[in-house]
CSV table of C-alpha atoms in Angstrom, one decimal:
chain,number,residue,atom,x,y,z
I,1,ASP,CA,188.4,88.6,154.5
I,2,GLN,CA,191.4,86.5,153.6
I,3,GLN,CA,194.5,87.4,155.5
I,4,VAL,CA,196.7,85.0,153.5
I,5,LYS,CA,196.2,84.9,149.8
I,6,GLN,CA,197.5,82.6,147.1
I,7,ASN,CA,196.2,84.1,143.9
I,8,SER,CA,197.3,81.3,141.5
I,9,PRO,CA,195.1,78.3,142.0
I,10,SER,CA,197.4,76.2,139.8
I,11,LEU,CA,200.8,76.2,138.2
I,12,SER,CA,202.4,73.9,135.6
I,13,VAL,CA,206.2,73.6,135.3
I,14,GLN,CA,208.5,71.5,133.2
I,15,GLU,CA,210.7,69.0,135.1
I,16,GLY,CA,214.1,70.4,135.9
I,17,ARG,CA,212.9,74.0,135.7
I,18,ILE,CA,212.2,76.4,138.6
I,19,SER,CA,208.8,76.5,140.3
I,20,ILE,CA,207.8,79.8,141.9
I,21,LEU,CA,204.8,79.8,144.2
I,22,ASN,CA,203.6,83.1,145.6
I,23,CYS,CA,201.7,84.2,148.7
I,24,ASP,CA,200.5,87.6,149.9
I,25,TYR,CA,199.3,88.6,153.4
I,26,THR,CA,197.5,91.5,154.8
I,27,ASN,CA,198.3,91.4,158.6
I,28,SER,CA,201.6,93.2,159.4
I,29,MET,CA,201.6,91.5,162.8
I,30,PHE,CA,202.5,88.1,161.2
I,31,ASP,CA,206.0,87.2,162.2
I,32,TYR,CA,206.4,83.6,161.2
I,33,PHE,CA,205.6,82.1,157.7
I,34,LEU,CA,205.5,78.5,156.5
I,35,TRP,CA,205.0,76.5,153.4
I,36,TYR,CA,203.3,73.1,153.5
I,37,LYS,CA,202.9,70.5,150.8
I,38,LYS,CA,199.8,68.3,150.6
I,39,TYR,CA,199.0,65.2,148.6
I,40,PRO,CA,195.3,64.1,148.2
I,41,ALA,CA,193.8,62.4,151.2
I,42,GLU,CA,196.8,63.1,153.4
I,43,GLY,CA,197.7,65.7,155.9
I,44,PRO,CA,199.9,68.7,155.0
I,45,THR,CA,203.7,68.1,155.4
I,46,PHE,CA,205.8,71.0,156.6
I,47,LEU,CA,208.4,72.1,154.0
I,48,ILE,CA,210.1,75.2,155.1
I,49,SER,CA,209.6,78.3,157.2
I,50,ILE,CA,210.9,81.8,157.7
I,51,SER,CA,210.9,84.3,160.6
I,52,SER,CA,210.1,87.9,159.9
I,53,ILE,CA,213.6,88.9,160.9
I,54,LYS,CA,215.0,87.2,157.8
I,55,ASP,CA,214.4,87.7,154.1
I,56,LYS,CA,215.6,84.3,152.8
I,57,ASN,CA,215.7,80.7,154.1
I,58,GLU,CA,217.1,77.8,152.1
I,59,ASP,CA,216.7,74.1,152.6
I,60,GLY,CA,218.0,71.9,149.7
I,61,ARG,CA,215.9,72.5,146.6
I,62,PHE,CA,213.5,74.8,148.5
I,63,THR,CA,214.1,78.5,149.2
I,64,VAL,CA,211.6,80.9,150.7
I,65,PHE,CA,211.9,84.6,150.2
I,66,LEU,CA,210.1,87.2,152.4
I,67,ASN,CA,209.5,90.8,151.3
I,68,LYS,CA,208.0,92.4,154.4
I,69,SER,CA,207.4,95.8,152.8
I,70,ALA,CA,205.3,94.2,150.1
I,71,LYS,CA,203.8,91.7,152.5
I,72,HIS,CA,204.8,89.0,150.0
I,73,LEU,CA,206.6,85.7,150.2
I,74,SER,CA,207.5,83.1,147.6
I,75,LEU,CA,208.7,79.5,147.5
I,76,HIS,CA,211.2,78.5,144.9
I,77,ILE,CA,211.8,74.9,144.0
I,78,VAL,CA,214.9,74.2,141.9
I,79,PRO,CA,215.0,71.9,140.1
I,80,SER,CA,211.4,70.8,140.0
I,81,GLN,CA,210.7,67.1,140.0
I,82,PRO,CA,207.5,65.1,139.2
I,83,GLY,CA,207.3,64.1,142.9
I,84,ASP,CA,206.8,67.8,143.7
I,85,SER,CA,203.4,67.7,142.1
I,86,ALA,CA,201.0,68.5,145.0
I,87,VAL,CA,199.0,71.4,146.6
I,88,TYR,CA,201.2,73.9,148.3
I,89,PHE,CA,199.8,76.0,151.2
I,90,CYS,CA,201.3,79.2,152.6
I,91,ALA,CA,200.6,79.9,156.2
I,92,ALA,CA,201.4,82.7,158.7
I,93,SER,CA,201.2,83.1,162.4
I,94,ILE,CA,201.8,85.6,165.2
I,95,TYR,CA,204.3,84.3,167.7
I,96,GLY,CA,203.5,80.7,167.1
I,97,GLN,CA,199.8,81.1,167.6
I,98,ASN,CA,196.7,81.1,165.4
I,99,PHE,CA,198.1,79.8,162.1
I,100,VAL,CA,196.3,81.2,159.1
I,101,PHE,CA,196.4,79.3,155.8
I,102,GLY,CA,196.1,80.4,152.2
I,103,PRO,CA,193.8,78.5,149.8
I,104,GLY,CA,196.6,76.6,148.2
I,105,THR,CA,198.3,76.4,144.8
I,106,ARG,CA,198.2,73.1,142.8
I,107,LEU,CA,201.6,72.5,141.3
I,108,SER,CA,202.0,70.1,138.4
I,109,VAL,CA,205.5,69.2,137.3
I,110,LEU,CA,205.4,67.8,133.8
I,111,PRO,CA,208.0,65.2,132.8
A,1,ASP,CA,208.2,57.5,166.0
A,2,GLY,CA,206.6,60.7,167.1
A,3,GLY,CA,203.6,61.9,165.3
A,4,ILE,CA,199.9,62.6,165.2
A,5,THR,CA,197.3,59.9,164.7
A,6,GLN,CA,193.8,60.5,163.5
A,7,SER,CA,191.1,57.9,163.5
A,8,PRO,CA,189.2,56.7,161.8
A,9,LYS,CA,190.4,57.5,158.3
A,10,TYR,CA,186.8,57.3,156.9
A,11,LEU,CA,183.6,58.0,158.8
A,12,PHE,CA,180.0,58.0,157.9
A,13,ARG,CA,177.3,59.9,159.8
A,14,LYS,CA,173.6,59.4,159.7
A,15,GLU,CA,171.2,62.4,159.9
A,16,GLY,CA,170.8,63.6,163.4
A,17,GLN,CA,173.8,61.7,164.7
A,18,ASN,CA,176.8,63.0,166.6
A,19,VAL,CA,180.2,61.5,165.7
A,20,THR,CA,183.5,61.9,167.3
A,21,LEU,CA,186.9,62.1,165.5
A,22,SER,CA,190.0,61.1,167.4
A,23,CYS,CA,193.3,62.9,167.5
A,24,GLU,CA,196.3,61.7,169.5
A,25,GLN,CA,199.8,63.1,169.5
A,26,ASN,CA,203.0,61.9,171.1
A,27,LEU,CA,205.1,64.9,170.3
A,28,ASN,CA,204.7,66.5,173.7
A,29,HIS,CA,203.1,69.5,172.0
A,30,ASP,CA,201.1,72.0,174.1
A,31,ALA,CA,198.9,73.2,171.3
A,32,MET,CA,196.4,71.3,169.2
A,33,TYR,CA,194.1,72.3,166.4
A,34,TRP,CA,191.2,71.1,164.3
A,35,TYR,CA,190.8,72.2,160.7
A,36,ARG,CA,188.2,71.5,158.0
A,37,GLN,CA,189.1,71.3,154.3
A,38,ASP,CA,186.4,71.4,151.6
A,39,PRO,CA,187.1,70.5,148.0
A,40,GLY,CA,189.3,73.1,146.3
A,41,GLN,CA,189.5,75.2,149.4
A,42,GLY,CA,192.1,75.9,152.0
A,43,LEU,CA,192.1,74.9,155.7
A,44,ARG,CA,189.6,76.6,158.0
A,45,LEU,CA,190.1,76.5,161.8
A,46,ILE,CA,187.4,74.9,163.8
A,47,TYR,CA,188.8,74.9,167.3
A,48,TYR,CA,192.2,75.1,169.0
A,49,SER,CA,193.7,74.5,172.4
A,50,GLN,CA,196.9,76.0,173.7
A,51,ILE,CA,196.9,74.1,176.9
A,52,VAL,CA,195.1,71.2,178.7
A,53,ASN,CA,191.6,72.0,179.9
A,54,ASP,CA,191.4,75.1,177.7
A,55,PHE,CA,190.2,75.6,174.1
A,56,GLN,CA,189.0,78.4,171.9
A,57,LYS,CA,186.7,78.7,169.0
A,58,GLY,CA,188.1,79.1,165.6
A,59,ASP,CA,186.5,80.6,162.5
A,60,ILE,CA,183.8,77.9,162.0
A,61,ALA,CA,183.1,76.4,165.4
A,62,GLU,CA,179.3,76.2,165.1
A,63,GLY,CA,178.0,72.7,165.2
A,64,TYR,CA,181.3,71.3,166.6
A,65,SER,CA,182.6,70.6,170.1
A,66,VAL,CA,185.9,69.6,171.6
A,67,SER,CA,187.6,68.6,174.8
A,68,ARG,CA,191.2,68.7,176.0
A,69,GLU,CA,191.4,66.6,179.1
A,70,LYS,CA,194.8,65.2,178.3
A,71,LYS,CA,197.8,66.8,176.6
A,72,GLU,CA,198.0,64.0,174.1
A,73,SER,CA,194.3,64.0,173.0
A,74,PHE,CA,192.0,66.5,171.3
A,75,PRO,CA,188.8,64.8,170.1
A,76,LEU,CA,186.4,66.6,167.9
A,77,THR,CA,182.6,65.9,168.0
A,78,VAL,CA,180.6,66.8,164.9
A,79,THR,CA,177.1,67.4,166.3
A,80,SER,CA,173.8,67.1,164.5
A,81,ALA,CA,173.7,70.9,164.5
A,82,GLN,CA,176.4,70.9,161.9
A,83,LYS,CA,174.3,70.9,158.7
A,84,ASN,CA,177.0,70.4,156.2
A,85,PRO,CA,179.5,68.1,157.9
A,86,THR,CA,180.9,66.4,154.7
A,87,ALA,CA,184.5,67.4,154.6
A,88,PHE,CA,188.1,66.3,155.2
A,89,TYR,CA,189.1,67.0,158.8
A,90,LEU,CA,192.7,67.6,159.8
A,91,CYS,CA,194.2,67.7,163.3
A,92,ALA,CA,197.5,69.4,164.0
A,93,SER,CA,199.7,70.1,166.9
A,94,SER,CA,202.5,72.6,167.7
A,95,GLN,CA,204.8,73.5,170.5
A,96,GLY,CA,202.5,76.5,171.1
A,97,ALA,CA,202.6,80.1,171.8
A,98,ARG,CA,205.9,82.0,172.1
A,99,SER,CA,207.7,79.4,169.9
A,100,ASN,CA,208.1,79.8,166.2
A,101,GLN,CA,207.7,76.2,165.4
A,102,PRO,CA,205.6,74.6,162.6
A,103,GLN,CA,202.4,72.7,163.1
A,104,HIS,CA,202.5,69.0,162.4
A,105,PHE,CA,199.4,67.4,160.9
A,106,GLY,CA,197.8,64.0,161.0
A,107,ASP,CA,196.6,62.2,157.9
A,108,GLY,CA,193.0,63.3,158.3
A,109,THR,CA,189.5,61.9,158.6
A,110,ARG,CA,187.1,62.0,155.7
A,111,LEU,CA,183.5,62.4,157.0
A,112,SER,CA,180.5,61.7,154.8
A,113,ILE,CA,176.8,61.7,155.3
A,114,LEU,CA,174.7,58.6,154.7
């Protein structure tokens, strides 16, 4: 039973446009959410996180939104660049323990 | 530079053989983790350790063993009991419980069966 879901296995976006990656979770005890970016044959790289006491966190071109009532978070990348093409993983944890990862969404940014 | 080092990058195992994957971190993190990634799938937790000399099974611990004798090191042994060991293995570390801090990952070890 997946506690963290990413229902879109892949997403294609034109360069310069907005990329929106979605993530849903089932465990209301999760209080810390993260997004990671992964290139093939490399480890995931931490992108951005958000605590459950916030509904938005922004870092440069990356913004994460959290809707606790819907148990949904999203990652917005604006503007999208070809170097953003990678697999993006959503993850959640309870008080910094037991990180649970979603299956990932492959983003392709087309020039 | 602080980080996590996994070695080797590629590893081959013969049938019936145990192999050990190395993971070292110099981030002074308390917690360390091992994940397995299969093609087209997400990360599945094998084992984790929140403190030296203590570790817990994750979702898919069968056929694997770990030790945590030093804070910096968390080696993973893939035993002959693991019938489908071919995968990409990732080690991670974090500051640990009671701290909302991200995990940091190594670059992984790809294990294949000869």
